Every structure is written in structure tokens, then in C-alpha cells.
Short mmCIF file of C-alpha atoms in Angstrom, two decimals:
data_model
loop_
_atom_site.label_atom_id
_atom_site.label_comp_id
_atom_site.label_asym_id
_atom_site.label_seq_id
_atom_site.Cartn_x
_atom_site.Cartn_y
_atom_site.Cartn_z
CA UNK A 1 3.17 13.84 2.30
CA UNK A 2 5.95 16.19 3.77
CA UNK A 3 4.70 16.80 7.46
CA UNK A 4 1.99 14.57 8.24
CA UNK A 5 3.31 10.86 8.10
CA UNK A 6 6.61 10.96 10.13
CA UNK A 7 4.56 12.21 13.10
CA UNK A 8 2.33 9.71 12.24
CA UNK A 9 4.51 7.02 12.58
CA UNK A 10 6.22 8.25 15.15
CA UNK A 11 2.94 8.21 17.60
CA UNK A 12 2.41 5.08 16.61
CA UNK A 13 5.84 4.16 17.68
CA UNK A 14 5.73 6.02 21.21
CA UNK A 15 2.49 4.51 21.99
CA UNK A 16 3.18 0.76 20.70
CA UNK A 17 6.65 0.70 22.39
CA UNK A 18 7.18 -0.58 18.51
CA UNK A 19 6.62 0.17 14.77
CA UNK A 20 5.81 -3.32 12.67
CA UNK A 21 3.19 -2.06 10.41
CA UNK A 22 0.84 -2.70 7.57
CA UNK A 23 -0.40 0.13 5.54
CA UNK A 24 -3.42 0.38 3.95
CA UNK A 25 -4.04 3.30 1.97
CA UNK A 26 -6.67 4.50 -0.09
CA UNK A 27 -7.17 7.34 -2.58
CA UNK A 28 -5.69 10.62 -2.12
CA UNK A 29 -3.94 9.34 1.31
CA UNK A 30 -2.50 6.11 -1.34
CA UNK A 31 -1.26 9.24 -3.17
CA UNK A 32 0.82 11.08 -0.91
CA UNK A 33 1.59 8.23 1.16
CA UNK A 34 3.75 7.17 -1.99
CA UNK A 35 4.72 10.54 -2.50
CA UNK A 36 6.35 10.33 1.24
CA UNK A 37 8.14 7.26 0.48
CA UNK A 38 9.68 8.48 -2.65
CA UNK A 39 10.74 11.86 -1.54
CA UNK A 40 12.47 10.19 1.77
CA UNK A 41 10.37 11.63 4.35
CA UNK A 42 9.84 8.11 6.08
CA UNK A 43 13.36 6.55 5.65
CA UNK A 44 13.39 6.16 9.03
CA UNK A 45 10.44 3.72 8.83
CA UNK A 46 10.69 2.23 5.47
CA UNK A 47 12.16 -1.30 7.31
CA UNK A 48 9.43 -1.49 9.66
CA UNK A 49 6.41 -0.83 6.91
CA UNK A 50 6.38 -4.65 6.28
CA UNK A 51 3.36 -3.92 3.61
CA UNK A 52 2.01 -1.18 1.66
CA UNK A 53 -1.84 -1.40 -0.13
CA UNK A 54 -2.57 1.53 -2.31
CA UNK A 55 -6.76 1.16 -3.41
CA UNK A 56 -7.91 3.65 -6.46
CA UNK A 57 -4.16 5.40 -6.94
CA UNK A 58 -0.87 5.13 -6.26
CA UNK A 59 2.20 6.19 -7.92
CA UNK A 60 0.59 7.52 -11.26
CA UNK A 61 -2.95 9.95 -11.23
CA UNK A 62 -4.96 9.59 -13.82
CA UNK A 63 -8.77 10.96 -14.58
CA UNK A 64 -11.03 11.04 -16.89
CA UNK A 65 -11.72 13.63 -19.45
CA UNK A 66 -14.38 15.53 -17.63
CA UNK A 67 -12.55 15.60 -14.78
CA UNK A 68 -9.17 16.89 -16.32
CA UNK A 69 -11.84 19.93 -17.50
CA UNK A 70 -12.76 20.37 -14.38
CA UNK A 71 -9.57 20.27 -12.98
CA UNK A 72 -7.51 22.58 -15.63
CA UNK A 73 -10.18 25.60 -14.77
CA UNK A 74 -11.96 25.07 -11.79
CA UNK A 75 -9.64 26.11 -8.98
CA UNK A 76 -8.67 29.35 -10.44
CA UNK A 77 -12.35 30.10 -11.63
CA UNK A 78 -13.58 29.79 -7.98
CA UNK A 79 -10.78 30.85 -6.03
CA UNK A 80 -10.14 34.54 -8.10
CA UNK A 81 -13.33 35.19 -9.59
CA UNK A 82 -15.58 33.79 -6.52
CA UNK A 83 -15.78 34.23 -2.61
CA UNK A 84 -15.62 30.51 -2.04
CA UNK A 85 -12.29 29.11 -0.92
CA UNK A 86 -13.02 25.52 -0.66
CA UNK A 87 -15.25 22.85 -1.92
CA UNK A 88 -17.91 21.76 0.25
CA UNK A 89 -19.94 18.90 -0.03
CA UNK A 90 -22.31 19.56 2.68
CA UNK A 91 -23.64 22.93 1.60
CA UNK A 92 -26.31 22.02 0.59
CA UNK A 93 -27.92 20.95 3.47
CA UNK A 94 -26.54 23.70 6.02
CA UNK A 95 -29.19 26.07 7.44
CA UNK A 96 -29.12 30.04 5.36
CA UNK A 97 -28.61 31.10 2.13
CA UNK A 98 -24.66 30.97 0.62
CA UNK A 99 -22.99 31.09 -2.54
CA UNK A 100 -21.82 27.34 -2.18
CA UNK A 101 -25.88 26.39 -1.36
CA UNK A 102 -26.66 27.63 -4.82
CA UNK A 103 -23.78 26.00 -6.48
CA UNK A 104 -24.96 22.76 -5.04
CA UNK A 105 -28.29 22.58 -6.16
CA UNK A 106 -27.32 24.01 -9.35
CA UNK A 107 -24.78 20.60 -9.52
CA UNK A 108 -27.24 18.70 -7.91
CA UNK A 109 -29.82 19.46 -11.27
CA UNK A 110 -26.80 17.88 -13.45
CA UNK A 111 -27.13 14.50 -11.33
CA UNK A 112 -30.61 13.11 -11.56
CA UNK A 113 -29.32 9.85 -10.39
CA UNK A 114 -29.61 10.66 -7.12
CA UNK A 115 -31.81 13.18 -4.68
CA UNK A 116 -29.04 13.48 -2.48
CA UNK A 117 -27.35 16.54 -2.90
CA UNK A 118 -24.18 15.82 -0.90
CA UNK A 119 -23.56 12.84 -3.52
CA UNK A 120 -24.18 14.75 -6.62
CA UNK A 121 -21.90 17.95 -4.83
CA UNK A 122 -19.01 15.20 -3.95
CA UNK A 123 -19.19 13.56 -8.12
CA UNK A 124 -18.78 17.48 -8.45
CA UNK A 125 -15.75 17.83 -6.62
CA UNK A 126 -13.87 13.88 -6.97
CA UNK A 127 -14.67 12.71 -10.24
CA UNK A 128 -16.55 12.08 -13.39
CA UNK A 129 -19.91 9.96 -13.17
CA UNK A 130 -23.09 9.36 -11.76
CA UNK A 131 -22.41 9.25 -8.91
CA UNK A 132 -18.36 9.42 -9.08
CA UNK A 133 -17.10 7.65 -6.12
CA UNK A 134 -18.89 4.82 -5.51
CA UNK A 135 -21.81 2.61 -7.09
CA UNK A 136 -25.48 3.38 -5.34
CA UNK A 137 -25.94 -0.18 -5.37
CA UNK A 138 -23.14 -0.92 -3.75
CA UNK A 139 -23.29 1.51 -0.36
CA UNK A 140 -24.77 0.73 2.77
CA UNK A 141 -28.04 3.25 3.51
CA UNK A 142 -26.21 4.25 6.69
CA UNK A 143 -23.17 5.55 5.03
CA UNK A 144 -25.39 7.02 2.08
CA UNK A 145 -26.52 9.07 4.55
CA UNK A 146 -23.32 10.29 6.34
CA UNK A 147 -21.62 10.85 3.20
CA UNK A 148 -20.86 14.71 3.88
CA UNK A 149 -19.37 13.70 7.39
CA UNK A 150 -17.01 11.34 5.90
CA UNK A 151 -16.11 13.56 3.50
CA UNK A 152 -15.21 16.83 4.31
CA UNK A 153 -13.90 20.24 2.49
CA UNK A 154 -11.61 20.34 0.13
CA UNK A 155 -9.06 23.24 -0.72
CA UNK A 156 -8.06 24.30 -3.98
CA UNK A 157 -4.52 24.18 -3.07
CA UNK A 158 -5.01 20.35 -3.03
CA UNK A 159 -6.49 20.65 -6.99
CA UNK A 160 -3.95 22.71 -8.29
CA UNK A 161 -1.14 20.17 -6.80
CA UNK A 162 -3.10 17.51 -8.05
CA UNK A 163 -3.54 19.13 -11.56
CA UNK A 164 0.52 19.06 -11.60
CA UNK A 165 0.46 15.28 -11.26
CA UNK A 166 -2.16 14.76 -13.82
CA UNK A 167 -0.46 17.04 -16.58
CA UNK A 168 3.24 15.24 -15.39
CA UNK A 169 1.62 11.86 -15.70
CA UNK A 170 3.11 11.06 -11.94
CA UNK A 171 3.62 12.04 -8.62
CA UNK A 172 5.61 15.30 -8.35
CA UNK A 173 6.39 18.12 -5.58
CA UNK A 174 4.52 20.75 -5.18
CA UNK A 175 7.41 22.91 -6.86
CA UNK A 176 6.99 20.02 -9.64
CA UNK A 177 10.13 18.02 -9.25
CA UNK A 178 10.30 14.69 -10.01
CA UNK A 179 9.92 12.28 -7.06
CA UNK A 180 8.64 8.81 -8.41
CA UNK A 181 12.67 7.93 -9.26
CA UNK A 182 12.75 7.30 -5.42
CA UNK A 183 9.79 4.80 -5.30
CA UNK A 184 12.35 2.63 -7.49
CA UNK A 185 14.70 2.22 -4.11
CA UNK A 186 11.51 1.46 -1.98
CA UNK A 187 11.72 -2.28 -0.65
CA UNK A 188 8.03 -2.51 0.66
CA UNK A 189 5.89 -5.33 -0.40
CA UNK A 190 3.29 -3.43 -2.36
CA UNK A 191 -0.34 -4.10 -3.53
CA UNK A 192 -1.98 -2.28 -5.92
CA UNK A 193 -5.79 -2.35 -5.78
CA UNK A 194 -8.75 -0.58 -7.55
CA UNK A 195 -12.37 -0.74 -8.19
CA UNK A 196 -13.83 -1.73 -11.41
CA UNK A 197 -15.35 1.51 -11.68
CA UNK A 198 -13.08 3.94 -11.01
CA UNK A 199 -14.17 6.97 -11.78
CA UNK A 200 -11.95 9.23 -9.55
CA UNK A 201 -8.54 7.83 -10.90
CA UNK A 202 -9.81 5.87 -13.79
CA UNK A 203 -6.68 3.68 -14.89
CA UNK A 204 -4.25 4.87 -12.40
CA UNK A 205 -2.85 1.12 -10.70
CA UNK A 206 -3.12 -0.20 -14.29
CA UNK A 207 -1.09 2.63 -16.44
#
């Protein structure tokens, strides 16, 4: 939210000779995209975003009950009590032996839903349900299969910010200030869009 946006924008500007744009955002990237706009960081661009689409969150995280467990012990259990230093969904199928392989298929015997580890180690990390981000019904085979490179590590810095939002009930700074007041001052068409199942952010675009 703080330093990747501006820069962002302003590529797009040096390389377009112009900036009349239409965001689409999705998930975590809906999330601190918002959080950018309310804290300021892209006042400089806020009359040349002629649209903003946030899909699955927005101004407000909210998960489900498994996930708030997850999320209220998991990052300290793993990052002070364990070696590992970020989630990854792909351990499972990388070549040796390693503390995060065993955590996978340990996770992977809680999801019999699926025989894809990468699936039941990404429900792990997102969500709550089987599977957590998306329906199996609903995903193309070819994506199925490229899940871990579309989705890559995750570090626990991100949860524990994340954890702040969810116990505030909105977007806040790191530090834990308040910065949704400043979405009120935010002229941008907006559209706020989620899937039926949501089972990353739940209720989010409807609290």
C-alpha cells in the first residue's frame, strides 16, 4: 500500500504518455489498494483512476472462524517456535526432505477433497474450506495444475498486519492507525464484487 502503487502508476504514466485508468483489484491487492487511497499515497492519481473494482475485499476484512484461529496463533507459532519463515504452497512437491514438506502433507491429510497438495497447503494458508479459494468445479484443469505458480509464498509479516485489520474490523496501518476515514473523501466510482463462496473474506463487501 505505502511503496508499491505510486511507482506503479507512475510507470504506467511514463510509458502511456498518460494515466486514464480502470482498476481492477482483487483480494489482498483490493485490500491495500484501498488502503493506498485512504492513507493518501495516490493523491496524485486519484482524478485519473476513473474506476475502482475491489473482488473478495475491500475496505473491511472479514474471515471466518477457523481462519481467525488460524490467524490469532499461527504466525507467532511458526515464526518463534519453528525454522520456517514463510508459508509455502509448493512444498510439497519440491525435490528433498524439509520441515515445510512435512507440514504439507500433514495439511494435505486434513483435505481429502482433493489429492493435490498445493490446494489443500493454499486452504491452509488463505482461508477456511475445502478447498478455500475457489470451487473445484469451477477451475479450469490447466490452472488446477499451476496453482503453486500463481500463488506464491507468503510472509508472516503479511498475517500479523492482516490479523490487525481483522481484530479492528477495517483497514488500519501497520502501526494500527485508523485509515478508512480517508476512503470517505475518495471520489472514485467504486464496485464492490465477491463470490458466493467466499471463504477467504467471507462477508467482507457486504458488512
Amino acid at each position: 500500500a505505502q511503496y508499491d502503487y505510486q511507482p506503479a502508476l507512475d510507470e504506467i504514466e511514463k510509458q502511456t504518455g498518460q494515466l486514464n485508468i480502470h482498476i481492477i483489484s482483487h483480494c489482498v491487492g483490493a485490500l491495500t489498494f484501498c488502503m493506498s487511497l485512504s492513507a493518501g499515497y495516490l493523491s496524485n492519481y486519484v482524478d485519473q483512476i476513473k474506476s475502482l473494482t475491489c473482488n473478495c475485499v475491500s475496505i473491511v476484512p472479514n474471515i471466518k472462524p477457523w481462519a481467525k484461529i488460524k490467524l490469532s496463533f499461527g504466525p507467532e507459532i511458526f515464526k518463534y517456535l519453528t525454522p520456517i519463515k514463510y508459508m509455502d504452497p509448493q512444498w510439497a512437491i519440491k525435490p528433498g526432505f524439509s520441515l515445510g514438506k512435512l507440514l504439507a502433507n500433514i495439511v494435505a491429510i486434513g483435505h481429502p477433497e482433493t489429492n493435490n497438495k498445493v490446494c489443500s497447503m493454499l486452504s491452509f494458508i488463505w482461508g477456511s474450506g475445502r478447498p478455500a479459494l475457489y470451487n473445484l468445479e469451477n477451475i479450469k484443469p490447466e490452472t488446477y495444475q499451476r496453482l503453486g505458480e500463481l500463488l506464491g509464498v507468503a510472509g508472516f509479516t503479511n498475517f500479523i498486519h492482516l490479523r490487525k485489520m481483522v481484530n479492528c474490523g477495517e483497514m488500519v496501518s501497520w502501526q494500527g492507525k485508523r485509515i478508512i476515514e480517508g476512503f470517505k473523501s475518495v471520489d472514485i466510482p467504486l464496485f464492490l464484487m465477491t463470490g458466493a463462496d467466499n471463504n477467504v473474506f467471507y462477508n467482507s463487501q457486504q458488512k
